[in-house]
Amino acid sequence: MAGEKLFQPCELGGLKLQNRIALSPTTRARATPDGYAGDLQRDFYTQRASAGILITEATAVVPGGRGGPFLPGLWEDAQIDGWKQVNDSVHEKGAKIFCQLWHAGRLSHSSLSADGKRAPVAPSEFLQPGKIFTEQGPQDYELAHALTIDEIAEIVSAYRDAARRAKEADFDGVELHAAHSYLVSAFLNDMTNKRDDDYGGSIENRCRFLKEVLGALLDVWEPERVMIRIAPLGHAYNTWDTNPEPLFTRVVDILNELKIGWLDLVEGDTGVTRKPEPYFDLSKLARQFHGPVILNNLYTREMAIEAMEQGAGDMVAFGRAFIGNPDLVARLEADAPIIDADQRAYYSGGARGYTDFPTLAES
Ligand SMILES: Cc1cc2nc3c(=O)[nH]c(=O)nc-3n(C[C@H](O)[C@H](O)[C@H](O)COP(=O)(O)O)c2cc1C
């Protein structure tokens, strides 16, 4: 039967999964102003727990690592309980759930930092053009401060502490957000990393921060439970790496050396195109990686079925389709209509456009 493999239970990376469909991480700005997950998030994830794996929205490791207000974090112990409620409920429905750990880097604002005054940070000074949405409304991006060596070490520690909290919250694993021009990817890419010390210049030096952060996660989690998201061809916030093939070939080598369990591979420019320039064939990276690969970006039902049948990867993650369709798995299996979510509700707060979408049976 067509599609059988996509929908069948399987075992990957030591985890028993209901199917090969994943919820791609989606920031929805429904946490409290202090970055706590609550009942709304519990309902959102539980509704989608017919997937094999849910990957959470980007979850900040420090307050100033948030890219906007009402985004969740794991920078203090008090934030553990809200996530534990989410995870208990998701586990009852049979899905696994990984926490996407995140530092937004320059794509943050001083008003979000711990004391409300600290400039956003970056590998090297950078003024992002445009505006960021803050609690006070849209404001200009601020000049990002180039991290000192000591500050880099503090951020690596913050990842370790957040990983420990994720474990206490009963997540099944953690995903390092190393895409979309946020801090880890800003270190990797030559357009955003202009350092001339051990953290900049050569590919090896630009990978140093990534290696240290992964090392911190591995202090807490066994390698099989660590996932990483990369978007080697991503153009988020108008920055990328000008020669991505050697850089990301080395990144995947590092992942293999560290025995990282899972690769979440965004194929192309996220949500925009699968073939931006500079382009190279990402199936090489999927084959190079030793563990299970989650494919993402602009997948349709037919593409996902074909990718699984051909063994192009091990799972397919859906982002936007999962926003408007809590029972996306059932809809894909039945080849039923997929509802387009209203983009104006992506970050609008409240249940509307978040947890009020009908299932197929209800509609
Ligand atoms: C509203 C929204 C929020 C997103 N938030 C995140 C995020 O927090 N972390 C992340 O890695 N990607 C994020 N993404 C990207 C998605 O995970 C996914 O890669 C993208 O939508 C492409 O997949 P799709 O074509 O299935 O939607 C977001 C996308 C959308 C539409």
Tab-separated table of C-alpha atoms and ligand atoms in Angstrom:
chain	number	residue	atom	x	y	z
A	1	MET	CA	0.000	0.000	0.000
A	2	ALA	CA	1.332	3.453	-0.905
A	3	GLY	CA	2.501	5.326	2.152
A	4	GLU	CA	2.697	2.288	4.354
A	5	LYS	CA	6.209	3.005	5.597
A	6	LEU	CA	5.468	6.648	6.559
A	7	PHE	CA	2.546	5.593	8.749
A	8	GLN	CA	3.874	2.394	10.280
A	9	PRO	CA	5.330	2.090	13.777
A	10	CYS	CA	9.090	1.760	13.789
A	11	GLU	CA	12.117	1.786	16.052
A	12	LEU	CA	14.732	4.471	15.458
A	13	GLY	CA	17.664	5.567	17.592
A	14	GLY	CA	16.518	3.250	20.368
A	15	LEU	CA	13.017	4.807	20.474
A	16	LYS	CA	9.763	3.027	19.598
A	17	LEU	CA	7.773	5.422	17.414
A	18	GLN	CA	4.122	5.430	16.320
A	19	ASN	CA	5.061	6.448	12.773
A	20	ARG	CA	7.715	8.353	10.798
A	21	ILE	CA	6.028	11.755	11.042
A	22	ALA	CA	7.501	14.500	13.257
A	23	LEU	CA	6.193	17.860	14.399
A	24	SER	CA	8.743	20.395	13.185
A	25	PRO	CA	9.550	23.028	15.822
A	26	THR	CA	7.132	25.968	15.700
A	27	THR	CA	7.520	29.081	17.835
A	28	ARG	CA	4.026	30.282	18.764
A	29	ALA	CA	4.550	32.894	21.507
A	30	ARG	CA	2.067	31.338	23.935
A	31	ALA	CA	4.319	31.117	27.018
A	32	THR	CA	4.003	33.512	29.974
A	33	PRO	CA	5.989	36.779	29.868
A	34	ASP	CA	8.529	35.009	32.130
A	35	GLY	CA	8.987	32.160	29.666
A	36	TYR	CA	6.922	29.472	31.407
A	37	ALA	CA	5.101	26.762	29.459
A	38	GLY	CA	1.493	26.308	30.595
A	39	ASP	CA	-1.849	24.649	29.836
A	40	LEU	CA	-2.108	26.109	26.341
A	41	GLN	CA	1.152	24.487	25.305
A	42	ARG	CA	0.180	21.246	26.994
A	43	ASP	CA	-2.981	21.206	24.867
A	44	PHE	CA	-1.166	22.172	21.641
A	45	TYR	CA	1.402	19.380	21.919
A	46	THR	CA	-1.080	16.781	23.220
A	47	GLN	CA	-3.381	17.437	20.263
A	48	ARG	CA	-0.485	16.640	17.925
A	49	ALA	CA	0.787	13.603	19.856
A	50	SER	CA	-0.295	11.082	17.199
A	51	ALA	CA	3.065	11.901	15.548
A	52	GLY	CA	6.140	9.764	16.145
A	53	ILE	CA	8.218	12.626	17.564
A	54	LEU	CA	7.272	16.155	18.575
A	55	ILE	CA	10.073	18.716	18.540
A	56	THR	CA	9.186	21.710	20.695
A	57	GLU	CA	9.295	25.328	19.740
A	58	ALA	CA	12.649	27.030	20.269
A	59	THR	CA	13.237	27.150	24.037
A	60	ALA	CA	15.769	29.673	25.286
A	61	VAL	CA	18.730	28.754	27.483
A	62	VAL	CA	19.058	32.324	28.848
A	63	PRO	CA	16.485	35.175	28.929
A	64	GLY	CA	18.510	37.203	26.430
A	65	GLY	CA	18.520	34.182	24.113
A	66	ARG	CA	14.852	34.723	23.252
A	67	GLY	CA	13.882	36.159	19.910
A	68	GLY	CA	10.748	37.820	21.240
A	69	PRO	CA	8.313	38.046	24.149
A	70	PHE	CA	6.098	35.129	25.301
A	71	LEU	CA	8.638	32.556	24.136
A	72	PRO	CA	9.482	29.761	26.554
A	73	GLY	CA	12.742	28.964	28.269
A	74	LEU	CA	14.579	26.511	30.476
A	75	TRP	CA	16.993	28.960	32.067
A	76	GLU	CA	15.695	28.418	35.617
A	77	ASP	CA	14.463	25.423	37.596
A	78	ALA	CA	11.006	26.920	38.081
A	79	GLN	CA	10.437	26.476	34.332
A	80	ILE	CA	10.748	22.685	34.577
A	81	ASP	CA	7.277	21.979	35.916
A	82	GLY	CA	5.304	23.540	33.030
A	83	TRP	CA	7.227	21.425	30.539
A	84	LYS	CA	6.779	18.326	32.695
A	85	GLN	CA	2.992	18.753	32.453
A	86	VAL	CA	3.352	18.981	28.660
A	87	ASN	CA	5.523	15.869	28.503
A	88	ASP	CA	3.382	13.714	30.808
A	89	SER	CA	0.349	14.460	28.672
A	90	VAL	CA	2.195	13.860	25.367
A	91	HIS	CA	3.613	10.564	26.623
A	92	GLU	CA	0.137	9.338	27.545
A	93	LYS	CA	-0.764	9.706	23.856
A	94	GLY	CA	2.278	7.709	22.757
A	95	ALA	CA	4.524	10.355	21.144
A	96	LYS	CA	8.129	11.122	22.026
A	97	ILE	CA	9.088	14.738	22.607
A	98	PHE	CA	12.431	16.528	22.208
A	99	CYS	CA	13.098	20.042	23.513
A	100	GLN	CA	14.659	22.420	21.005
A	101	LEU	CA	17.333	24.336	22.946
A	102	TRP	CA	17.995	27.786	21.581
A	103	HIS	CA	19.974	30.991	21.813
A	104	ALA	CA	18.771	33.638	19.367
A	105	GLY	CA	22.081	35.526	19.399
A	106	ARG	CA	21.865	38.888	17.644
A	107	LEU	CA	18.181	38.275	16.822
A	108	SER	CA	17.112	39.279	20.327
A	109	HIS	CA	16.656	42.603	22.121
A	110	SER	CA	18.030	44.118	25.344
A	111	SER	CA	14.491	44.357	26.761
A	112	LEU	CA	14.397	40.539	26.802
A	113	SER	CA	17.708	40.123	28.662
A	114	ALA	CA	17.885	39.229	32.373
A	115	ASP	CA	18.363	42.839	33.519
A	116	GLY	CA	16.509	44.420	30.588
A	117	LYS	CA	19.660	46.273	29.506
A	118	ARG	CA	22.145	43.849	27.969
A	119	ALA	CA	22.686	44.114	24.239
A	120	PRO	CA	22.098	40.971	22.171
A	121	VAL	CA	25.210	38.911	21.443
A	122	ALA	CA	26.923	37.521	18.352
A	123	PRO	CA	30.245	35.981	17.282
A	124	SER	CA	31.258	39.417	15.997
A	125	GLU	CA	29.576	42.830	16.048
A	126	PHE	CA	26.550	42.866	13.791
A	127	LEU	CA	23.673	45.251	13.247
A	128	GLN	CA	20.723	43.288	11.892
A	129	PRO	CA	18.653	45.518	9.592
A	130	GLY	CA	14.942	45.772	10.330
A	131	LYS	CA	12.817	45.505	13.428
A	132	ILE	CA	12.210	42.969	16.175
A	133	PHE	CA	8.837	42.538	17.884
A	134	THR	CA	9.148	43.319	21.624
A	135	GLU	CA	6.641	43.719	24.466
A	136	GLN	CA	6.794	47.456	23.726
A	137	GLY	CA	5.973	46.842	20.062
A	138	PRO	CA	8.335	46.701	17.056
A	139	GLN	CA	11.776	48.205	17.710
A	140	ASP	CA	14.972	48.504	15.689
A	141	TYR	CA	17.481	45.704	16.134
A	142	GLU	CA	20.410	46.797	18.323
A	143	LEU	CA	24.112	46.473	17.578
A	144	ALA	CA	25.045	42.957	18.745
A	145	HIS	CA	28.010	42.699	21.097
A	146	ALA	CA	30.883	40.366	20.091
A	147	LEU	CA	31.122	37.659	22.738
A	148	THR	CA	34.311	37.464	24.808
A	149	ILE	CA	35.892	34.069	25.506
A	150	ASP	CA	34.507	34.134	29.070
A	151	GLU	CA	31.031	34.988	27.832
A	152	ILE	CA	31.172	32.102	25.353
A	153	ALA	CA	31.979	29.747	28.238
A	154	GLU	CA	29.003	31.114	30.218
A	155	ILE	CA	26.644	30.412	27.333
A	156	VAL	CA	28.003	26.881	26.930
A	157	SER	CA	27.271	26.353	30.651
A	158	ALA	CA	23.761	27.714	30.163
A	159	TYR	CA	23.156	25.051	27.490
A	160	ARG	CA	24.375	22.371	29.927
A	161	ASP	CA	22.044	23.627	32.671
A	162	ALA	CA	19.079	23.838	30.306
A	163	ALA	CA	19.805	20.290	29.086
A	164	ARG	CA	19.746	19.087	32.686
A	165	ARG	CA	16.400	20.833	33.246
A	166	ALA	CA	15.043	19.227	30.072
A	167	LYS	CA	15.942	15.847	31.524
A	168	GLU	CA	14.235	16.688	34.817
A	169	ALA	CA	11.152	17.718	32.829
A	170	ASP	CA	11.023	14.187	31.325
A	171	PHE	CA	11.736	15.112	27.735
A	172	ASP	CA	12.914	12.156	25.654
A	173	GLY	CA	15.857	14.172	24.372
A	174	VAL	CA	17.077	17.586	23.307
A	175	GLU	CA	17.512	19.176	19.907
A	176	LEU	CA	20.215	21.792	19.435
A	177	HIS	CA	18.916	24.623	17.260
A	178	ALA	CA	21.890	25.196	14.937
A	179	ALA	CA	19.924	26.793	12.093
A	180	HIS	CA	18.276	30.029	10.979
A	181	SER	CA	21.112	32.440	11.802
A	182	TYR	CA	20.627	32.099	15.556
A	183	LEU	CA	23.733	31.952	17.725
A	184	VAL	CA	25.137	28.509	16.828
A	185	SER	CA	24.544	29.032	13.116
A	186	ALA	CA	25.928	32.585	13.344
A	187	PHE	CA	29.210	31.054	14.541
A	188	LEU	CA	29.200	28.532	11.678
A	189	ASN	CA	28.457	30.905	8.793
A	190	ASP	CA	31.159	33.112	7.308
A	191	MET	CA	28.737	36.007	6.683
A	192	THR	CA	28.128	36.402	10.426
A	193	ASN	CA	31.369	35.179	11.996
A	194	LYS	CA	34.213	37.668	11.461
A	195	ARG	CA	36.264	36.684	14.513
A	196	ASP	CA	40.022	36.335	14.235
A	197	ASP	CA	40.547	34.119	17.293
A	198	ASP	CA	40.023	30.363	17.862
A	199	TYR	CA	36.294	30.731	17.169
A	200	GLY	CA	36.521	32.326	13.722
A	201	GLY	CA	38.224	32.084	10.355
A	202	SER	CA	38.794	28.459	9.373
A	203	ILE	CA	35.951	25.939	9.195
A	204	GLU	CA	37.439	24.151	12.192
A	205	ASN	CA	37.408	27.365	14.243
A	206	ARG	CA	33.870	28.300	13.190
A	207	CYS	CA	32.749	24.818	14.336
A	208	ARG	CA	34.368	25.240	17.790
A	209	PHE	CA	31.331	26.786	19.505
A	210	LEU	CA	29.079	24.056	18.053
A	211	LYS	CA	31.427	21.380	19.380
A	212	GLU	CA	31.518	22.950	22.837
A	213	VAL	CA	27.737	23.260	23.020
A	214	LEU	CA	27.252	19.664	21.865
A	215	GLY	CA	29.822	18.620	24.482
A	216	ALA	CA	27.716	20.370	27.146
A	217	LEU	CA	24.572	18.528	26.022
A	218	LEU	CA	26.488	15.241	26.056
A	219	ASP	CA	27.520	15.903	29.676
A	220	VAL	CA	23.838	15.400	30.496
A	221	TRP	CA	22.302	13.225	27.774
A	222	GLU	CA	23.460	10.033	26.127
A	223	PRO	CA	24.377	10.727	22.479
A	224	GLU	CA	21.361	8.764	21.163
A	225	ARG	CA	19.057	11.325	22.784
A	226	VAL	CA	20.726	14.362	21.257
A	227	MET	CA	19.365	15.757	18.007
A	228	ILE	CA	20.567	18.716	15.982
A	229	ARG	CA	18.770	20.929	13.482
A	230	ILE	CA	20.814	22.409	10.664
A	231	ALA	CA	19.724	24.353	7.591
A	232	PRO	CA	22.897	24.315	5.457
A	233	LEU	CA	21.171	26.214	2.647
A	234	GLY	CA	19.101	28.485	4.864
A	235	HIS	CA	18.929	32.218	4.174
A	236	ALA	CA	17.100	33.216	7.352
A	237	TYR	CA	17.510	36.898	8.228
A	238	ASN	CA	19.372	37.331	4.951
A	239	THR	CA	22.599	35.653	6.033
A	240	TRP	CA	24.127	32.302	5.086
A	241	ASP	CA	27.471	30.610	4.468
A	242	THR	CA	28.990	31.445	1.111
A	243	ASN	CA	30.553	27.980	0.686
A	244	PRO	CA	28.230	25.633	2.562
A	245	GLU	CA	29.310	22.241	1.215
A	246	PRO	CA	32.723	21.924	2.916
A	247	LEU	CA	31.415	23.592	6.082
A	248	PHE	CA	28.449	21.277	6.548
A	249	THR	CA	30.372	18.195	5.442
A	250	ARG	CA	32.708	18.942	8.352
A	251	VAL	CA	29.742	19.631	10.674
A	252	VAL	CA	28.311	16.174	9.917
A	253	ASP	CA	31.751	14.612	10.476
A	254	ILE	CA	31.789	16.225	13.910
A	255	LEU	CA	28.293	14.894	14.642
A	256	ASN	CA	29.479	11.410	13.728
A	257	GLU	CA	32.649	11.756	15.810
A	258	LEU	CA	30.508	12.736	18.824
A	259	LYS	CA	27.977	9.955	18.015
A	260	ILE	CA	25.114	12.476	18.001
A	261	GLY	CA	21.897	10.492	17.660
A	262	TRP	CA	19.668	12.412	15.259
A	263	LEU	CA	19.972	14.865	12.380
A	264	ASP	CA	17.028	17.185	11.641
A	265	LEU	CA	17.910	18.423	8.187
A	266	VAL	CA	16.114	21.451	6.749
A	267	GLU	CA	16.444	21.061	3.008
A	268	GLY	CA	16.801	24.490	1.454
A	269	ASP	CA	15.747	27.927	2.634
A	270	THR	CA	13.238	27.249	5.413
A	271	GLY	CA	9.645	27.659	4.276
A	272	VAL	CA	10.740	29.386	1.058
A	273	THR	CA	12.456	27.088	-1.449
A	274	ARG	CA	14.255	23.754	-1.551
A	275	LYS	CA	16.886	25.019	-3.992
A	276	PRO	CA	18.429	28.362	-3.035
A	277	GLU	CA	21.850	29.497	-4.281
A	278	PRO	CA	24.568	28.660	-3.323
A	279	TYR	CA	23.164	25.136	-3.664
A	280	PHE	CA	24.536	21.659	-3.122
A	281	ASP	CA	22.836	18.285	-2.906
A	282	LEU	CA	21.931	17.744	0.763
A	283	SER	CA	21.239	14.033	0.268
A	284	LYS	CA	25.027	13.668	0.629
A	285	LEU	CA	24.769	14.884	4.218
A	286	ALA	CA	21.833	12.567	4.942
A	287	ARG	CA	23.897	9.602	3.694
A	288	GLN	CA	27.017	10.758	5.538
A	289	PHE	CA	25.247	10.975	8.922
A	290	HIS	CA	25.403	7.754	10.961
A	291	GLY	CA	22.043	8.026	12.792
A	292	PRO	CA	18.390	8.591	11.863
A	293	VAL	CA	17.688	11.630	9.662
A	294	ILE	CA	14.539	13.738	9.895
A	295	LEU	CA	13.801	15.537	6.611
A	296	ASN	CA	11.993	18.870	6.519
A	297	ASN	CA	10.931	21.766	4.358
A	298	LEU	CA	7.946	22.198	2.075
A	299	TYR	CA	6.979	18.506	2.136
A	300	THR	CA	3.644	17.432	0.682
A	301	ARG	CA	2.001	14.086	1.461
A	302	GLU	CA	3.268	12.642	-1.813
A	303	MET	CA	6.835	13.872	-1.272
A	304	ALA	CA	6.906	12.440	2.261
A	305	ILE	CA	5.616	9.032	1.143
A	306	GLU	CA	8.148	8.918	-1.673
A	307	ALA	CA	11.065	10.036	0.540
A	308	MET	CA	10.327	7.230	3.005
A	309	GLU	CA	9.852	4.604	0.300
A	310	GLN	CA	13.165	5.616	-1.301
A	311	GLY	CA	15.019	5.733	2.026
A	312	ALA	CA	16.040	9.395	1.552
A	313	GLY	CA	15.713	9.789	5.328
A	314	ASP	CA	14.038	8.116	8.300
A	315	MET	CA	11.261	10.586	9.181
A	316	VAL	CA	9.608	13.687	7.733
A	317	ALA	CA	8.881	16.750	9.882
A	318	PHE	CA	5.932	18.992	9.056
A	319	GLY	CA	5.736	22.569	10.341
A	320	ARG	CA	2.932	24.674	8.880
A	321	ALA	CA	0.689	21.736	8.020
A	322	PHE	CA	0.754	20.699	11.688
A	323	ILE	CA	-0.240	24.186	12.870
A	324	GLY	CA	-3.732	24.029	11.343
A	325	ASN	CA	-4.199	20.256	11.593
A	326	PRO	CA	-3.767	18.727	15.047
A	327	ASP	CA	-4.612	15.311	13.558
A	328	LEU	CA	-2.247	15.745	10.614
A	329	VAL	CA	-1.173	12.096	10.794
A	330	ALA	CA	-4.762	10.855	10.338
A	331	ARG	CA	-5.411	13.399	7.589
A	332	LEU	CA	-2.294	12.374	5.673
A	333	GLU	CA	-3.127	8.728	6.064
A	334	ALA	CA	-6.687	9.270	4.786
A	335	ASP	CA	-5.509	11.720	2.111
A	336	ALA	CA	-8.002	14.181	3.634
A	337	PRO	CA	-7.940	17.992	3.177
A	338	ILE	CA	-5.193	19.929	5.007
A	339	ILE	CA	-6.349	23.198	6.603
A	340	ASP	CA	-4.184	26.291	6.022
A	341	ALA	CA	-3.666	28.082	9.345
A	342	ASP	CA	-4.160	31.842	9.480
A	343	GLN	CA	-0.639	33.301	9.616
A	344	ARG	CA	-1.911	36.274	11.631
A	345	ALA	CA	-2.500	33.872	14.536
A	346	TYR	CA	1.036	32.455	14.482
A	347	TYR	CA	2.240	34.711	17.299
A	348	SER	CA	-0.991	36.377	18.396
A	349	GLY	CA	-1.394	34.701	21.797
A	350	GLY	CA	-4.358	32.791	23.202
A	351	ALA	CA	-6.125	29.646	22.046
A	352	ARG	CA	-7.476	31.084	18.804
A	353	GLY	CA	-5.442	29.829	15.873
A	354	TYR	CA	-3.427	27.667	18.273
A	355	THR	CA	-5.489	24.947	19.912
A	356	ASP	CA	-8.934	25.521	18.346
A	357	PHE	CA	-8.509	23.627	15.048
A	358	PRO	CA	-10.999	20.782	14.499
A	359	THR	CA	-9.975	17.209	13.869
A	360	LEU	CA	-11.277	15.466	10.770
A	361	ALA	CA	-13.986	13.766	12.830
A	362	GLU	CA	-15.099	17.097	14.307
A	363	SER	CA	-15.216	19.014	11.023
B	1	LIG	C1	5.134	29.893	12.868
B	1	LIG	C2	6.435	29.164	12.675
B	1	LIG	C3	7.315	29.053	13.719
B	1	LIG	C4	8.534	28.351	13.562
B	1	LIG	N1	9.363	28.211	14.637
B	1	LIG	C5	10.494	27.481	14.518
B	1	LIG	C6	11.301	27.219	15.658
B	1	LIG	O1	10.988	27.610	16.796
B	1	LIG	N2	12.443	26.500	15.468
B	1	LIG	C7	12.808	26.024	14.227
B	1	LIG	O2	13.853	25.387	14.117
B	1	LIG	N3	12.044	26.234	13.141
B	1	LIG	C8	10.890	26.934	13.266
B	1	LIG	N4	10.071	27.089	12.179
B	1	LIG	C9	10.393	26.410	10.915
B	1	LIG	C10	9.628	25.067	10.825
B	1	LIG	O3	10.056	24.168	11.825
B	1	LIG	C11	9.849	24.379	9.468
B	1	LIG	O4	11.213	24.151	9.301
B	1	LIG	C12	9.341	25.218	8.307
B	1	LIG	O5	8.025	25.683	8.538
B	1	LIG	C13	9.376	24.409	7.000
B	1	LIG	O6	8.574	23.236	7.134
B	1	LIG	P1	7.097	23.169	6.500
B	1	LIG	O7	7.256	23.449	5.028
B	1	LIG	O8	6.603	21.784	6.798
B	1	LIG	O9	6.260	24.235	7.174
B	1	LIG	C14	8.856	27.794	12.311
B	1	LIG	C15	7.957	27.922	11.247
B	1	LIG	C16	6.762	28.586	11.416
B	1	LIG	C17	5.794	28.686	10.248
